[in-house]
Short mmCIF file of C-alpha atoms and ligand atoms in Angstrom, two decimals:
data_model
loop_
_atom_site.label_atom_id
_atom_site.label_comp_id
_atom_site.label_asym_id
_atom_site.label_seq_id
_atom_site.Cartn_x
_atom_site.Cartn_y
_atom_site.Cartn_z
CA MET A 1129 -72.49 39.87 -13.13
CA LYS A 1130 -71.63 36.19 -12.72
CA TYR A 1131 -69.96 36.31 -9.27
CA SER A 1132 -70.64 38.39 -6.18
CA PRO A 1133 -68.29 41.36 -5.64
CA VAL A 1134 -64.76 40.42 -4.58
CA GLN A 1135 -63.96 41.19 -0.95
CA ASN A 1136 -60.77 41.36 1.06
CA TYR A 1137 -59.88 38.40 3.27
CA ILE A 1138 -58.70 39.43 6.71
CA ASN A 1139 -58.37 37.32 9.84
CA GLY A 1140 -60.14 34.35 8.25
CA LYS A 1141 -63.17 36.34 7.03
CA PHE A 1142 -64.22 37.95 3.78
CA VAL A 1143 -64.80 41.64 4.51
CA ASP A 1144 -65.66 44.76 2.54
CA ALA A 1145 -62.93 47.27 1.79
CA SER A 1146 -63.18 50.69 3.44
CA SER A 1147 -63.46 52.41 0.06
CA ALA A 1148 -66.44 52.13 -2.28
CA ARG A 1149 -64.16 52.50 -5.33
CA THR A 1150 -64.20 49.34 -7.48
CA LEU A 1151 -62.96 48.13 -10.85
CA GLN A 1152 -64.70 45.65 -13.10
CA VAL A 1153 -63.35 42.14 -13.57
CA ILE A 1154 -63.97 41.29 -17.22
CA SER A 1155 -63.49 37.87 -18.79
CA PRO A 1156 -61.10 38.18 -21.76
CA ILE A 1157 -62.82 35.16 -23.33
CA ASP A 1158 -66.09 36.94 -24.15
CA GLY A 1159 -65.91 40.38 -22.55
CA ASN A 1160 -68.55 39.46 -19.95
CA LEU A 1161 -68.56 41.08 -16.52
CA LEU A 1162 -67.49 38.52 -13.93
CA SER A 1163 -67.30 40.62 -10.77
CA THR A 1164 -66.01 43.85 -9.27
CA VAL A 1165 -62.85 44.23 -7.23
CA PRO A 1166 -62.45 46.80 -4.44
CA MET A 1167 -59.68 49.38 -4.47
CA SER A 1168 -58.72 49.10 -0.83
CA THR A 1169 -57.04 51.79 1.23
CA SER A 1170 -54.13 51.89 3.66
CA LYS A 1171 -56.70 51.41 6.47
CA ASP A 1172 -57.56 47.97 5.03
CA MET A 1173 -53.84 47.21 4.79
CA ASP A 1174 -53.46 48.21 8.42
CA ASP A 1175 -56.28 45.85 9.45
CA ALA A 1176 -54.61 43.00 7.57
CA VAL A 1177 -51.22 43.70 9.15
CA LYS A 1178 -52.83 43.79 12.62
CA ALA A 1179 -54.49 40.38 12.00
CA ALA A 1180 -51.26 38.89 10.65
CA LYS A 1181 -49.23 40.27 13.54
CA ALA A 1182 -51.68 38.81 16.05
CA ALA A 1183 -51.48 35.39 14.39
CA PHE A 1184 -47.68 35.37 14.11
CA PRO A 1185 -46.60 34.37 17.65
CA ALA A 1186 -48.61 31.13 17.73
CA TRP A 1187 -47.98 30.23 14.08
CA SER A 1188 -44.24 30.87 14.17
CA LYS A 1189 -43.82 28.93 17.42
CA MET A 1190 -45.54 25.86 16.00
CA PRO A 1191 -42.88 23.31 14.92
CA ILE A 1192 -42.46 23.25 11.15
CA LYS A 1193 -43.41 19.57 10.99
CA GLU A 1194 -46.84 20.59 12.35
CA ARG A 1195 -47.11 23.68 10.14
CA VAL A 1196 -46.61 21.68 6.95
CA GLN A 1197 -49.55 19.41 7.82
CA VAL A 1198 -51.77 22.28 6.62
CA PHE A 1199 -50.05 22.09 3.24
CA PHE A 1200 -50.45 18.31 2.95
CA ARG A 1201 -54.19 18.95 3.31
CA TYR A 1202 -54.09 22.02 1.02
CA LYS A 1203 -52.43 19.91 -1.70
CA ILE A 1204 -55.27 17.37 -1.49
CA LEU A 1205 -57.83 20.20 -1.66
CA LEU A 1206 -56.11 21.62 -4.76
CA GLU A 1207 -56.37 18.17 -6.35
CA LYS A 1208 -60.02 17.80 -5.34
CA ASN A 1209 -60.95 21.25 -6.65
CA LEU A 1210 -58.69 21.20 -9.70
CA LYS A 1211 -61.46 21.35 -12.27
CA GLU A 1212 -63.32 24.22 -10.60
CA LEU A 1213 -60.10 26.19 -9.99
CA ALA A 1214 -59.00 25.66 -13.59
CA GLU A 1215 -62.35 26.90 -14.91
CA LEU A 1216 -62.13 30.03 -12.73
CA CYS A 1217 -58.54 30.63 -13.83
CA SER A 1218 -59.55 30.45 -17.51
CA GLU A 1219 -62.57 32.67 -17.01
CA GLU A 1220 -60.69 35.52 -15.40
CA ASN A 1221 -57.39 35.22 -17.29
CA GLY A 1222 -58.50 34.04 -20.73
CA LYS A 1223 -56.11 31.09 -21.03
CA THR A 1224 -57.38 27.75 -22.33
CA TYR A 1225 -58.81 25.19 -19.94
CA SER A 1226 -55.90 22.78 -20.47
CA GLU A 1227 -53.41 25.58 -19.73
CA SER A 1228 -55.31 26.30 -16.52
CA VAL A 1229 -55.24 22.62 -15.58
CA ALA A 1230 -51.44 22.71 -16.02
CA GLU A 1231 -51.35 25.85 -13.86
CA ILE A 1232 -53.20 24.16 -10.99
CA GLU A 1233 -50.98 21.09 -11.36
CA LYS A 1234 -48.01 23.40 -10.93
CA CYS A 1235 -49.66 24.80 -7.75
CA ILE A 1236 -49.79 21.21 -6.49
CA GLU A 1237 -46.09 20.70 -7.24
CA LEU A 1238 -45.21 23.95 -5.45
CA THR A 1239 -47.21 22.81 -2.43
CA GLU A 1240 -45.49 19.41 -2.46
CA PHE A 1241 -42.19 21.23 -2.24
CA ALA A 1242 -43.39 23.19 0.80
CA THR A 1243 -44.31 19.94 2.55
CA SER A 1244 -40.67 18.87 2.16
CA LEU A 1245 -39.33 21.97 3.93
CA PRO A 1246 -38.76 20.22 7.28
CA GLN A 1247 -36.20 18.08 5.47
CA LEU A 1248 -34.44 21.16 4.07
CA VAL A 1249 -34.36 23.68 6.92
CA THR A 1250 -32.45 21.67 9.44
CA GLY A 1251 -29.79 23.98 10.86
CA GLU A 1252 -26.15 23.15 11.37
CA ILE A 1253 -24.44 22.29 14.64
CA LEU A 1254 -20.76 21.75 15.33
CA GLU A 1255 -18.53 21.53 18.37
CA VAL A 1256 -16.24 24.39 17.37
CA SER A 1257 -13.92 24.03 20.36
CA LYS A 1258 -13.97 21.87 23.45
CA GLY A 1259 -17.47 21.94 24.93
CA VAL A 1260 -18.52 24.88 22.72
CA GLU A 1261 -21.19 24.41 20.08
CA CYS A 1262 -22.27 26.74 17.31
CA ARG A 1263 -25.77 26.21 15.91
CA THR A 1264 -27.83 27.86 13.19
CA GLU A 1265 -31.62 28.07 12.94
CA HIS A 1266 -33.89 29.48 10.20
CA VAL A 1267 -36.23 31.93 11.94
CA PRO A 1268 -39.36 33.35 10.23
CA LEU A 1269 -39.39 37.05 9.47
CA GLY A 1270 -42.88 38.04 10.71
CA VAL A 1271 -45.54 39.61 8.49
CA VAL A 1272 -44.59 39.44 4.81
CA ALA A 1273 -46.33 40.55 1.60
CA SER A 1274 -46.63 39.06 -1.86
CA ILE A 1275 -47.67 41.21 -4.84
CA VAL A 1276 -48.60 39.25 -7.96
CA PRO A 1277 -49.37 39.83 -11.67
CA PHE A 1278 -52.32 38.85 -13.87
CA ASN A 1279 -50.77 36.14 -16.03
CA PHE A 1280 -50.87 33.22 -13.56
CA PRO A 1281 -53.80 33.91 -11.19
CA ALA A 1282 -53.18 30.72 -9.17
CA MET A 1283 -49.56 29.69 -9.80
CA VAL A 1284 -47.70 32.90 -8.98
CA PRO A 1285 -49.53 33.32 -5.63
CA ASN A 1286 -48.49 29.73 -4.92
CA TRP A 1287 -44.84 30.57 -5.66
CA THR A 1288 -44.90 32.36 -2.31
CA ILE A 1289 -47.88 31.26 -0.17
CA PRO A 1290 -46.84 27.67 0.74
CA ASN A 1291 -43.13 28.34 1.30
CA ALA A 1292 -43.40 31.64 3.16
CA ILE A 1293 -46.20 30.37 5.41
CA ALA A 1294 -44.76 26.88 6.04
CA LEU A 1295 -41.54 28.62 7.09
CA GLY A 1296 -43.53 30.37 9.84
CA ASN A 1297 -44.43 33.76 8.36
CA CYS A 1298 -47.87 35.37 8.14
CA MET A 1299 -48.74 36.75 4.73
CA ILE A 1300 -50.69 39.49 2.99
CA LEU A 1301 -51.36 38.80 -0.69
CA LYS A 1302 -52.10 41.61 -3.15
CA PRO A 1303 -53.64 39.94 -6.22
CA SER A 1304 -53.69 41.53 -9.64
CA GLU A 1305 -56.84 43.66 -9.88
CA LYS A 1306 -57.41 42.04 -13.29
CA VAL A 1307 -57.67 38.49 -11.87
CA PRO A 1308 -58.66 38.56 -8.19
CA LEU A 1309 -61.03 35.56 -8.20
CA CYS A 1310 -58.62 32.62 -7.88
CA SER A 1311 -56.91 34.20 -4.87
CA GLY A 1312 -60.16 34.30 -2.91
CA ARG A 1313 -60.75 30.64 -3.65
CA LEU A 1314 -57.21 29.79 -2.52
CA ALA A 1315 -57.96 31.55 0.79
CA GLN A 1316 -61.03 29.33 1.28
CA LEU A 1317 -58.98 26.20 0.60
CA LEU A 1318 -56.24 27.27 3.01
CA LYS A 1319 -58.87 27.78 5.70
CA GLU A 1320 -60.43 24.41 4.92
CA ALA A 1321 -56.95 22.89 5.20
CA GLY A 1322 -56.77 24.19 8.77
CA LEU A 1323 -54.66 27.33 8.42
CA PRO A 1324 -55.34 29.49 11.50
CA ASP A 1325 -57.13 32.79 10.94
CA GLY A 1326 -54.83 35.76 10.31
CA VAL A 1327 -51.93 33.71 8.93
CA PHE A 1328 -53.03 34.42 5.34
CA ASN A 1329 -54.82 37.61 4.29
CA ILE A 1330 -55.76 39.26 1.01
CA VAL A 1331 -55.98 42.98 0.36
CA ASN A 1332 -57.20 43.86 -3.14
CA GLY A 1333 -56.33 47.05 -4.89
CA ASP A 1334 -54.04 48.86 -7.26
CA SER A 1335 -50.83 50.85 -6.93
CA GLU A 1336 -52.13 52.58 -3.77
CA ILE A 1337 -52.09 49.25 -1.93
CA VAL A 1338 -48.67 48.35 -3.34
CA THR A 1339 -47.35 51.64 -1.94
CA ALA A 1340 -49.06 50.93 1.40
CA ILE A 1341 -47.30 47.54 1.51
CA CYS A 1342 -43.89 49.06 0.79
CA ASP A 1343 -44.40 51.76 3.42
CA HIS A 1344 -46.05 49.78 6.23
CA PRO A 1345 -43.67 49.48 9.18
CA GLY A 1346 -45.28 46.19 10.24
CA ILE A 1347 -44.26 44.36 7.04
CA GLU A 1348 -40.80 42.79 7.07
CA ALA A 1349 -40.39 41.52 3.51
CA VAL A 1350 -41.99 42.09 0.12
CA SER A 1351 -41.96 39.79 -2.87
CA PHE A 1352 -43.16 41.16 -6.19
CA VAL A 1353 -43.79 39.56 -9.58
CA GLY A 1354 -44.81 41.73 -12.54
CA SER A 1355 -43.39 44.12 -15.10
CA THR A 1356 -39.85 45.50 -14.83
CA LYS A 1357 -41.18 49.05 -14.57
CA VAL A 1358 -43.15 48.24 -11.42
CA ALA A 1359 -40.53 45.78 -10.09
CA LYS A 1360 -38.06 48.67 -9.96
CA ILE A 1361 -40.56 50.94 -8.17
CA VAL A 1362 -41.40 48.24 -5.60
CA TYR A 1363 -37.79 47.15 -5.04
CA GLN A 1364 -36.61 50.72 -4.52
CA ARG A 1365 -39.50 51.73 -2.30
CA ALA A 1366 -39.47 48.61 -0.11
CA THR A 1367 -35.70 48.60 0.39
CA SER A 1368 -35.69 52.34 1.09
CA GLN A 1369 -37.94 51.44 4.06
CA PHE A 1370 -35.28 48.84 5.05
CA LYS A 1371 -37.43 45.87 4.08
CA ARG A 1372 -36.15 42.72 2.49
CA ALA A 1373 -37.33 42.67 -1.14
CA LEU A 1374 -37.27 40.39 -4.14
CA ALA A 1375 -38.86 41.78 -7.30
CA LEU A 1376 -39.21 39.72 -10.46
CA GLY A 1377 -39.75 41.73 -13.62
CA GLY A 1378 -40.49 41.31 -17.31
CA ALA A 1379 -38.59 39.42 -19.96
CA LYS A 1380 -37.50 39.17 -23.57
CA ASN A 1381 -36.46 35.56 -24.05
CA HIS A 1382 -34.31 34.54 -27.02
CA LEU A 1383 -34.37 31.17 -28.71
CA MET A 1384 -31.29 30.43 -30.81
CA VAL A 1385 -31.96 27.97 -33.61
CA LEU A 1386 -28.93 26.32 -35.21
CA PRO A 1387 -28.92 24.55 -38.61
CA ASP A 1388 -28.43 21.10 -37.00
CA ALA A 1389 -31.57 21.44 -34.83
CA LYS A 1390 -34.18 18.68 -35.22
CA PRO A 1391 -36.72 20.46 -37.47
CA ASP A 1392 -40.02 18.99 -36.25
CA MET A 1393 -39.19 19.06 -32.57
CA THR A 1394 -37.77 22.59 -32.81
CA ALA A 1395 -40.76 23.93 -34.73
CA GLN A 1396 -43.23 22.44 -32.24
CA ASN A 1397 -41.28 23.83 -29.27
CA VAL A 1398 -40.86 27.31 -30.73
CA ALA A 1399 -44.54 27.56 -31.68
CA ALA A 1400 -45.67 26.28 -28.27
CA SER A 1401 -43.32 28.60 -26.41
CA MET A 1402 -44.40 31.75 -28.23
CA SER A 1403 -48.13 31.03 -28.14
CA GLY A 1404 -48.73 29.18 -24.83
CA CYS A 1405 -50.94 31.22 -22.48
CA ALA A 1406 -51.37 33.55 -25.50
CA GLY A 1407 -47.73 34.56 -25.17
CA GLN A 1408 -48.41 36.02 -21.71
CA ARG A 1409 -45.69 34.10 -19.92
CA CYS A 1410 -42.51 35.64 -18.59
CA MET A 1411 -40.78 32.51 -19.98
CA ALA A 1412 -42.32 32.76 -23.46
CA ALA A 1413 -40.07 32.79 -26.50
CA SER A 1414 -40.45 36.28 -27.85
CA ALA A 1415 -37.38 36.57 -30.07
CA MET A 1416 -35.77 33.90 -32.20
CA VAL A 1417 -32.28 34.16 -33.60
CA ALA A 1418 -31.94 32.07 -36.73
CA VAL A 1419 -28.26 31.17 -37.09
CA GLY A 1420 -27.21 30.35 -40.67
CA GLU A 1421 -29.45 28.41 -43.03
CA VAL A 1422 -32.59 27.41 -41.09
CA ASP A 1423 -35.34 28.33 -43.58
CA HIS A 1424 -36.63 24.75 -43.53
CA ILE A 1425 -37.23 25.10 -39.75
CA ILE A 1426 -38.83 28.54 -40.09
CA ASN A 1427 -41.26 27.07 -42.66
CA LYS A 1428 -42.20 24.37 -40.17
CA ILE A 1429 -42.64 26.95 -37.38
CA CYS A 1430 -45.14 28.75 -39.64
CA ASP A 1431 -46.95 25.44 -40.30
CA GLU A 1432 -47.15 24.80 -36.55
CA ALA A 1433 -48.32 28.37 -35.86
CA LYS A 1434 -51.16 27.95 -38.38
CA LYS A 1435 -52.45 24.99 -36.35
CA ILE A 1436 -52.92 27.28 -33.32
CA ILE A 1437 -56.46 28.58 -33.51
CA PRO A 1438 -57.83 31.41 -31.33
CA GLY A 1439 -60.68 30.19 -29.13
CA GLU A 1440 -59.66 26.55 -29.67
CA ASN A 1441 -56.08 25.87 -28.62
CA LEU A 1442 -55.18 29.53 -28.11
CA GLY A 1443 -56.62 31.65 -25.31
CA ALA A 1444 -57.39 35.35 -25.21
CA VAL A 1445 -55.03 38.13 -24.15
CA ILE A 1446 -55.98 39.91 -20.94
CA SER A 1447 -57.70 43.05 -22.26
CA LYS A 1448 -58.70 45.19 -25.21
CA GLU A 1449 -55.77 47.54 -24.45
CA SER A 1450 -53.41 44.59 -24.51
CA LYS A 1451 -54.77 43.35 -27.86
CA GLU A 1452 -54.37 46.84 -29.35
CA ARG A 1453 -50.83 47.16 -27.99
CA ILE A 1454 -49.77 43.76 -29.41
CA GLU A 1455 -51.31 44.46 -32.82
CA GLY A 1456 -49.62 47.88 -32.79
CA TYR A 1457 -46.22 46.19 -32.41
CA ILE A 1458 -46.92 43.93 -35.42
CA THR A 1459 -48.03 46.86 -37.59
CA GLU A 1460 -45.00 48.92 -36.61
CA ALA A 1461 -42.62 46.06 -37.50
CA GLU A 1462 -44.35 45.65 -40.85
CA LYS A 1463 -43.97 49.38 -41.58
CA GLN A 1464 -40.27 49.16 -40.73
CA GLY A 1465 -39.72 46.42 -43.32
CA ALA A 1466 -40.09 43.19 -41.37
CA LYS A 1467 -41.98 40.37 -43.10
CA ILE A 1468 -45.15 39.03 -41.44
CA LEU A 1469 -45.13 35.30 -42.22
CA VAL A 1470 -48.14 34.45 -40.07
CA ASP A 1471 -50.46 37.31 -39.13
CA GLY A 1472 -52.58 37.12 -35.99
CA ARG A 1473 -54.11 40.59 -36.21
CA ASN A 1474 -57.90 40.99 -36.29
CA ALA A 1475 -58.53 37.50 -34.94
CA LYS A 1476 -62.23 36.82 -34.34
CA VAL A 1477 -63.82 33.92 -32.53
CA LYS A 1478 -67.37 33.08 -33.56
CA GLY A 1479 -69.82 33.65 -30.71
CA LYS A 1480 -67.14 35.42 -28.67
CA GLU A 1481 -66.93 38.66 -30.64
CA ASN A 1482 -66.13 40.65 -27.47
CA GLY A 1483 -63.25 38.34 -26.55
CA THR A 1484 -59.76 39.80 -26.86
CA TYR A 1485 -57.94 37.37 -29.13
CA VAL A 1486 -54.71 37.76 -31.08
CA GLY A 1487 -53.72 34.93 -33.40
CA PRO A 1488 -50.19 33.47 -33.50
CA THR A 1489 -47.85 35.78 -35.36
CA VAL A 1490 -44.45 35.03 -36.93
CA ILE A 1491 -42.40 38.05 -38.00
CA ASP A 1492 -39.24 37.45 -40.04
CA TYR A 1493 -36.32 39.68 -41.02
CA VAL A 1494 -36.61 41.68 -37.81
CA LYS A 1495 -33.67 44.01 -37.14
CA PRO A 1496 -32.24 44.13 -33.60
CA ASP A 1497 -33.10 47.82 -33.22
CA MET A 1498 -36.84 47.39 -33.93
CA ALA A 1499 -39.27 47.59 -31.00
CA VAL A 1500 -40.48 44.00 -31.62
CA ALA A 1501 -36.89 42.83 -31.15
CA LYS A 1502 -36.22 44.78 -27.99
CA GLU A 1503 -39.44 45.13 -26.01
CA GLU A 1504 -41.61 42.63 -24.16
CA ILE A 1505 -44.71 42.22 -26.35
CA PHE A 1506 -46.58 39.79 -24.05
CA GLY A 1507 -48.65 38.30 -26.84
CA PRO A 1508 -48.39 35.26 -29.17
CA VAL A 1509 -45.76 36.86 -31.39
CA ILE A 1510 -42.26 35.75 -32.32
CA SER A 1511 -39.72 38.09 -33.93
CA ILE A 1512 -37.08 36.32 -36.01
CA MET A 1513 -33.66 37.89 -36.44
CA ARG A 1514 -31.05 36.36 -38.72
CA THR A 1515 -27.33 35.99 -38.05
CA ASN A 1516 -24.45 34.09 -39.63
CA THR A 1517 -22.75 32.94 -36.43
CA VAL A 1518 -23.54 31.82 -32.90
CA ASP A 1519 -21.43 34.68 -31.51
CA GLU A 1520 -23.56 37.22 -33.39
CA ALA A 1521 -26.67 35.54 -31.94
CA LEU A 1522 -25.19 35.68 -28.45
CA ALA A 1523 -24.32 39.34 -28.91
CA ILE A 1524 -28.01 40.07 -29.62
CA GLU A 1525 -29.10 38.02 -26.60
CA ASN A 1526 -26.49 39.61 -24.33
CA ALA A 1527 -27.43 43.14 -25.40
CA ASN A 1528 -31.05 42.81 -24.26
CA PRO A 1529 -31.57 44.34 -20.82
CA TYR A 1530 -33.67 41.45 -19.49
CA GLY A 1531 -32.34 38.04 -18.49
CA ASN A 1532 -35.12 35.65 -17.58
CA ALA A 1533 -34.57 32.82 -20.06
CA ALA A 1534 -32.75 31.82 -23.24
CA SER A 1535 -32.79 28.57 -25.21
CA VAL A 1536 -30.78 26.89 -27.91
CA PHE A 1537 -31.95 24.26 -30.37
CA THR A 1538 -29.05 22.11 -31.60
CA GLN A 1539 -27.79 18.53 -31.61
CA ASN A 1540 -24.24 19.66 -30.82
CA GLY A 1541 -23.50 19.22 -27.10
CA GLY A 1542 -20.36 21.35 -27.16
CA MET A 1543 -22.21 24.21 -28.82
CA ALA A 1544 -25.06 23.89 -26.31
CA ARG A 1545 -22.56 24.13 -23.44
CA TYR A 1546 -20.94 27.19 -25.06
CA ILE A 1547 -24.35 28.91 -25.21
CA ILE A 1548 -25.23 27.96 -21.62
CA ASP A 1549 -21.97 29.63 -20.57
CA LYS A 1550 -22.34 32.77 -22.69
CA ALA A 1551 -26.08 33.58 -22.53
CA SER A 1552 -26.90 36.30 -20.02
CA ALA A 1553 -30.05 34.81 -18.48
CA GLY A 1554 -30.93 33.03 -15.26
CA MET A 1555 -32.72 30.06 -16.87
CA ILE A 1556 -31.36 28.37 -20.00
CA GLY A 1557 -32.95 25.67 -22.14
CA VAL A 1558 -31.31 23.20 -24.49
CA ASN A 1559 -33.95 21.88 -26.90
CA VAL A 1560 -36.54 23.16 -24.39
CA GLY A 1561 -38.74 26.11 -25.36
CA VAL A 1562 -39.90 27.07 -21.87
CA PRO A 1563 -37.00 26.24 -19.52
CA VAL A 1564 -38.85 26.63 -16.21
CA PRO A 1565 -36.89 24.75 -13.54
CA ARG A 1566 -39.12 22.31 -11.68
CA GLU A 1567 -39.11 21.92 -7.92
CA PRO A 1568 -36.78 21.67 -6.00
CA PHE A 1569 -34.81 23.86 -8.45
CA SER A 1570 -35.48 27.53 -8.00
CA PHE A 1571 -37.05 30.05 -10.39
CA GLY A 1572 -35.49 33.43 -11.08
CA GLY A 1573 -33.95 35.48 -13.85
CA TRP A 1574 -31.04 37.88 -14.07
CA ASN A 1575 -30.46 41.50 -15.07
CA GLU A 1576 -33.69 43.56 -15.40
CA SER A 1577 -35.79 40.41 -14.93
CA LYS A 1578 -35.06 40.28 -11.21
CA PHE A 1579 -34.03 42.71 -8.48
CA GLY A 1580 -32.77 41.33 -5.19
CA VAL A 1581 -30.71 38.36 -4.08
CA GLY A 1582 -31.77 34.73 -4.53
CA ASP A 1583 -34.72 33.16 -6.32
CA ILE A 1584 -38.42 33.10 -5.50
CA THR A 1585 -39.10 29.35 -5.37
CA GLY A 1586 -37.32 26.14 -4.45
CA LYS A 1587 -34.51 25.93 -1.94
CA SER A 1588 -33.49 29.53 -2.64
CA SER A 1589 -36.76 30.78 -1.15
CA ILE A 1590 -35.74 29.49 2.28
CA GLU A 1591 -33.08 32.20 2.50
CA PHE A 1592 -35.55 34.90 1.46
CA TRP A 1593 -38.35 33.97 3.86
CA THR A 1594 -36.19 33.36 6.94
CA LYS A 1595 -33.33 34.93 8.85
CA LEU A 1596 -30.51 32.93 10.33
CA LYS A 1597 -29.98 32.81 14.09
CA LYS A 1598 -26.52 31.74 15.16
CA SER A 1599 -26.08 30.59 18.75
CA THR A 1600 -22.86 29.67 20.53
CA THR A 1601 -23.31 27.63 23.70
CA LYS A 1602 -20.99 26.18 26.29
CA TRP A 1603 -22.22 23.63 28.78
CA ASN A 1604 -18.71 22.56 29.67
CA PRO A 1605 -18.15 22.76 33.46
CA GLU A 1606 -14.40 23.22 33.04
CA ALA A 1607 -12.97 26.73 33.12
CA GLY A 1608 -11.83 28.29 29.83
CA VAL A 1609 -9.20 26.13 28.18
CA ASN A 1610 -8.15 28.16 25.18
CA TRP A 1611 -9.01 31.46 23.51
CA MET A 1612 -12.08 30.02 21.79
CA SER A 1613 -13.66 28.23 24.70
P1 LIG B 2810 -47.76 44.79 -13.57
O1 LIG B 2810 -46.36 45.16 -13.22
O2 LIG B 2810 -48.58 45.75 -14.33
O3 LIG B 2810 -48.59 44.46 -12.24
C1 LIG B 2810 -48.08 43.63 -11.24
C2 LIG B 2810 -48.64 44.06 -9.89
O4 LIG B 2810 -48.22 45.39 -9.62
C3 LIG B 2810 -50.16 44.05 -9.86
O5 LIG B 2810 -50.58 43.50 -8.63
C4 LIG B 2810 -50.54 45.52 -10.00
O6 LIG B 2810 -51.70 45.85 -9.29
C5 LIG B 2810 -49.35 46.25 -9.41
N1 LIG B 2810 -49.06 47.55 -10.07
C6 LIG B 2810 -49.31 47.87 -11.37
N2 LIG B 2810 -48.86 49.12 -11.63
C7 LIG B 2810 -48.31 49.58 -10.48
C8 LIG B 2810 -47.67 50.80 -10.11
N3 LIG B 2810 -47.51 51.80 -10.97
N4 LIG B 2810 -47.23 50.93 -8.84
C9 LIG B 2810 -47.36 49.93 -7.95
N5 LIG B 2810 -47.97 48.76 -8.25
C10 LIG B 2810 -48.43 48.57 -9.49
O7 LIG B 2810 -47.67 43.37 -14.32
P2 LIG B 2810 -48.84 42.56 -15.02
O8 LIG B 2810 -49.24 43.27 -16.26
O9 LIG B 2810 -49.89 42.19 -14.03
O10 LIG B 2810 -48.08 41.20 -15.40
C11 LIG B 2810 -47.32 41.05 -16.56
C12 LIG B 2810 -45.84 41.28 -16.31
O11 LIG B 2810 -45.38 40.42 -15.28
C13 LIG B 2810 -44.98 40.96 -17.52
O12 LIG B 2810 -44.00 41.96 -17.65
C14 LIG B 2810 -44.35 39.63 -17.17
O13 LIG B 2810 -43.11 39.35 -17.79
C15 LIG B 2810 -44.17 39.78 -15.69
N6 LIG B 2810 -44.01 38.51 -15.03
C16 LIG B 2810 -42.76 38.17 -14.63
C17 LIG B 2810 -42.54 36.96 -14.03
C18 LIG B 2810 -41.16 36.56 -13.62
O14 LIG B 2810 -41.03 35.51 -13.02
N7 LIG B 2810 -40.13 37.32 -13.89
C19 LIG B 2810 -43.62 36.07 -13.84
C20 LIG B 2810 -44.89 36.46 -14.25
C21 LIG B 2810 -45.08 37.69 -14.85
#
């Protein structure tokens, strides 16, 4: 085992969980055992909540301009440790080193945003009638929790850590049991940056800990990122305990390719979107709607896909089960009459025979009722459906229950605007394959890709991680003058 067993992080210290039950942390790259992760119990959760509660009064009372100093230092530490963090991220998740570098760079951008929060959370003040002022303040919630998925071991935790904590909350993070290593390293960097003990805590585990988070009376708000199935469970359970909740779920993102699209640029973007991070991105292109005569672009997409080589510029998928599931989707589509233009099944990487690789896969002539058209595959696979008109393409996009992202490739501005208006997704791209809004713009989908109000990052996160206090004051010595004063 390459690393020592993962521990929880409570009150500034790494501690053992109260249960001896553990799971293995396996590298998808070569199948090697990296570590073990404890399956904590509600007692461990209770300890973390106690530590966070004890830290909250001092942390929340500190002026925000002082609190963000920690994140200026954290940002520098992320930069200093970028290489090591990126290596760890690749080892536990399976993505390529350059994808992990981009992930840590995104963590840096997220932290930069948090350092700008003092400029964004100024309240409002107005003399509403003679001598009477109304004022608003953003007040932290208390102890909050963040539950994260496997696909971005560093970035998704950093969607919530810097903003929620800079805004004055104390946090408990529940990492994915498949990739718990980066989170522990982030805890060390936060401590090194000067974050007081107890403000940030980690409790590892599986669904038992997620349930303990939803049910714990000491936790005020829960953010969740993961599959739609679990997002629904978490949203319902947390809100039924009267907690604030925001739960981001899965996705099935549609790219609409029009005949006037620039062929080379479109092909490169489509191939990169479907295969980046081995297709394990909630913003990945998973379905393409070919509108009219675009065979010349589809041929180029296949050429681009063939340049994507497992173990070189394509990482591994997270597990053996995942590889089998993805390959099962491809086989089922083939049986139902779809045409496999590029086939990524049975990919092998020399010297990494136990790695879980799936090659890039392009499936054409997919029908909208096939599973590959409707379900999130979460692998480097694109399913191409053909339509004659943009409205038919939009009808397919609109009918899918998710709503994270959609993109259009065209040179026609009016058509692009029409699709922005009609697509039922929270994030839309025009000639962009992965339309992730960059800070300060917020990230969040629609429909079954997100439950709750507001987005998880950017300015929108301020509303989620704080509550508004409204005060009305009168320091006017005169007696009441009118009905409002
Ligand atoms: P997942 O839903 O299986 O797991 C997410 C978290 O929930 C993990 O911490 C896990 O331990 C916990 N969990 C798993 N099963 C549970 C259960 N039955 N009850 C309670 N908790 C449970 O997701 P994943 O496989 O880790 O991640 C992939 C999914 O995340 C994909 O669907 C992807 O689209 C989605 N995702 C969405 C976004 C977004 O912004 N919308 C971003 C990243 C990933």
